[in-house]
GROMACS .gro file of C-alpha atoms in nm:
model
  138
    1UNK     CA    1   4.905  15.949  -0.721
    2UNK     CA    2   4.806  15.581  -0.697
    3UNK     CA    3   4.777  15.394  -1.020
    4UNK     CA    4   4.642  15.068  -1.143
    5UNK     CA    5   4.902  14.895  -1.357
    6UNK     CA    6   4.802  14.881  -1.720
    7UNK     CA    7   4.967  14.758  -2.035
    8UNK     CA    8   5.219  15.042  -2.009
    9UNK     CA    9   5.568  14.996  -2.144
   10UNK     CA   10   5.834  14.987  -1.874
   11UNK     CA   11   6.126  14.996  -2.119
   12UNK     CA   12   6.478  14.860  -2.089
   13UNK     CA   13   6.783  15.075  -2.039
   14UNK     CA   14   7.148  14.977  -1.999
   15UNK     CA   15   7.170  15.129  -1.650
   16UNK     CA   16   6.833  15.021  -1.508
   17UNK     CA   17   6.874  14.947  -1.139
   18UNK     CA   18   7.191  15.152  -1.103
   19UNK     CA   19   7.234  15.352  -0.783
   20UNK     CA   20   7.294  15.724  -0.826
   21UNK     CA   21   7.314  16.009  -0.578
   22UNK     CA   22   6.969  16.166  -0.540
   23UNK     CA   23   6.927  16.478  -0.752
   24UNK     CA   24   6.947  16.592  -1.112
   25UNK     CA   25   7.316  16.534  -1.161
   26UNK     CA   26   7.279  16.389  -1.511
   27UNK     CA   27   7.133  16.055  -1.401
   28UNK     CA   28   6.777  16.133  -1.287
   29UNK     CA   29   6.695  15.852  -1.041
   30UNK     CA   30   6.384  15.786  -0.839
   31UNK     CA   31   6.485  15.884  -0.488
   32UNK     CA   32   6.325  15.668  -0.218
   33UNK     CA   33   6.313  15.788   0.144
   34UNK     CA   34   6.289  15.579   0.458
   35UNK     CA   35   6.045  15.820   0.626
   36UNK     CA   36   5.741  16.019   0.515
   37UNK     CA   37   5.772  16.374   0.384
   38UNK     CA   38   6.110  16.313   0.215
   39UNK     CA   39   6.287  16.254   0.546
   40UNK     CA   40   6.531  15.995   0.671
   41UNK     CA   41   6.797  15.808   0.479
   42UNK     CA   42   6.754  15.785   0.103
   43UNK     CA   43   6.874  15.606  -0.208
   44UNK     CA   44   6.852  15.703  -0.577
   45UNK     CA   45   6.771  15.419  -0.817
   46UNK     CA   46   6.746  15.468  -1.192
   47UNK     CA   47   6.487  15.296  -1.411
   48UNK     CA   48   6.329  14.964  -1.336
   49UNK     CA   49   6.402  14.714  -1.062
   50UNK     CA   50   6.226  14.378  -1.075
   51UNK     CA   51   6.277  14.311  -0.703
   52UNK     CA   52   6.438  14.543  -0.448
   53UNK     CA   53   6.562  14.232  -0.268
   54UNK     CA   54   6.818  14.157  -0.543
   55UNK     CA   55   7.054  14.426  -0.669
   56UNK     CA   56   7.059  14.367  -1.044
   57UNK     CA   57   7.349  14.599  -1.135
   58UNK     CA   58   7.596  14.502  -0.863
   59UNK     CA   59   7.752  14.158  -0.871
   60UNK     CA   60   7.759  14.017  -0.520
   61UNK     CA   61   7.519  14.276  -0.379
   62UNK     CA   62   7.206  14.116  -0.239
   63UNK     CA   63   6.962  14.403  -0.188
   64UNK     CA   64   6.902  14.771  -0.238
   65UNK     CA   65   6.952  14.966   0.084
   66UNK     CA   66   6.942  15.324   0.206
   67UNK     CA   67   7.294  15.452   0.152
   68UNK     CA   68   7.267  15.834   0.172
   69UNK     CA   69   7.239  15.999   0.512
   70UNK     CA   70   7.456  15.796   0.749
   71UNK     CA   71   7.320  15.976   1.057
   72UNK     CA   72   6.953  15.955   0.955
   73UNK     CA   73   6.676  15.707   1.038
   74UNK     CA   74   6.683  15.403   0.812
   75UNK     CA   75   7.045  15.427   0.702
   76UNK     CA   76   7.163  15.079   0.597
   77UNK     CA   77   6.810  14.933   0.601
   78UNK     CA   78   6.672  14.744   0.300
   79UNK     CA   79   6.455  14.942   0.057
   80UNK     CA   80   6.212  14.653   0.010
   81UNK     CA   81   5.904  14.714   0.226
   82UNK     CA   82   6.068  15.017   0.388
   83UNK     CA   83   5.999  15.316   0.161
   84UNK     CA   84   5.763  15.588   0.281
   85UNK     CA   85   5.813  15.871   0.031
   86UNK     CA   86   5.976  15.941  -0.305
   87UNK     CA   87   6.107  16.221  -0.525
   88UNK     CA   88   6.109  16.146  -0.898
   89UNK     CA   89   6.404  16.320  -1.064
   90UNK     CA   90   6.339  16.132  -1.390
   91UNK     CA   91   6.194  16.282  -1.708
   92UNK     CA   92   5.932  16.006  -1.724
   93UNK     CA   93   5.661  15.895  -1.482
   94UNK     CA   94   5.774  15.624  -1.242
   95UNK     CA   95   5.572  15.365  -1.052
   96UNK     CA   96   5.653  15.194  -0.724
   97UNK     CA   97   5.480  14.856  -0.699
   98UNK     CA   98   5.352  14.654  -0.405
   99UNK     CA   99   5.484  14.325  -0.553
  100UNK     CA  100   5.803  14.220  -0.724
  101UNK     CA  101   5.780  14.201  -1.101
  102UNK     CA  102   5.589  14.529  -1.146
  103UNK     CA  103   5.256  14.390  -1.023
  104UNK     CA  104   4.994  14.471  -0.765
  105UNK     CA  105   4.887  14.811  -0.640
  106UNK     CA  106   5.119  15.095  -0.738
  107UNK     CA  107   5.196  15.459  -0.669
  108UNK     CA  108   5.284  15.665  -0.976
  109UNK     CA  109   5.482  15.987  -0.972
  110UNK     CA  110   5.488  16.231  -1.262
  111UNK     CA  111   5.806  16.338  -1.444
  112UNK     CA  112   6.030  16.584  -1.261
  113UNK     CA  113   5.872  16.929  -1.250
  114UNK     CA  114   5.525  16.813  -1.362
  115UNK     CA  115   5.223  16.752  -1.142
  116UNK     CA  116   5.291  16.521  -0.849
  117UNK     CA  117   5.656  16.426  -0.885
  118UNK     CA  118   5.725  16.382  -0.513
  119UNK     CA  119   5.534  16.285  -0.201
  120UNK     CA  120   5.438  16.008   0.035
  121UNK     CA  121   5.360  15.661  -0.091
  122UNK     CA  122   5.000  15.553  -0.040
  123UNK     CA  123   4.923  15.213  -0.196
  124UNK     CA  124   5.280  15.093  -0.134
  125UNK     CA  125   5.370  15.271   0.193
  126UNK     CA  126   5.626  15.045   0.365
  127UNK     CA  127   5.507  14.766   0.135
  128UNK     CA  128   5.707  14.817  -0.182
  129UNK     CA  129   5.894  14.560  -0.387
  130UNK     CA  130   5.971  14.693  -0.739
  131UNK     CA  131   5.978  15.006  -0.954
  132UNK     CA  132   5.961  15.099  -1.322
  133UNK     CA  133   5.958  15.407  -1.541
  134UNK     CA  134   5.637  15.439  -1.745
  135UNK     CA  135   5.731  15.538  -2.097
  136UNK     CA  136   5.670  15.474  -2.460
  137UNK     CA  137   6.024  15.509  -2.594
  138UNK     CA  138   6.262  15.446  -2.306
   0.00000   0.00000   0.00000
């Protein structure tokens, strides 16, 4: 599950960083959970995010936060340095990085339905700052 960043392509997509409801509803985000074992509040973020502290697709929004599950642990908390588990609904592998800018130790999750596409973070458990899809043509 953990990966060492390589010279992989992280692609650019018009809706990178956009928030979507978790699930396969046509948007295929990486769903980040506040607690281990896919529990607690969650948020679905598509594609790459340079820094969870700055919401790149929402003018005036300052950070990504857990916005699904208003009665669950972590609701309203910042995603940066607060993610414990993920579910990758995307069709490409996705990495969660320790540092902003897609650097440092990373946890990689396989495409939806293949191998390890969900689980607890290890190298970036509650110490996560950015994410990116790992793909050749995206």
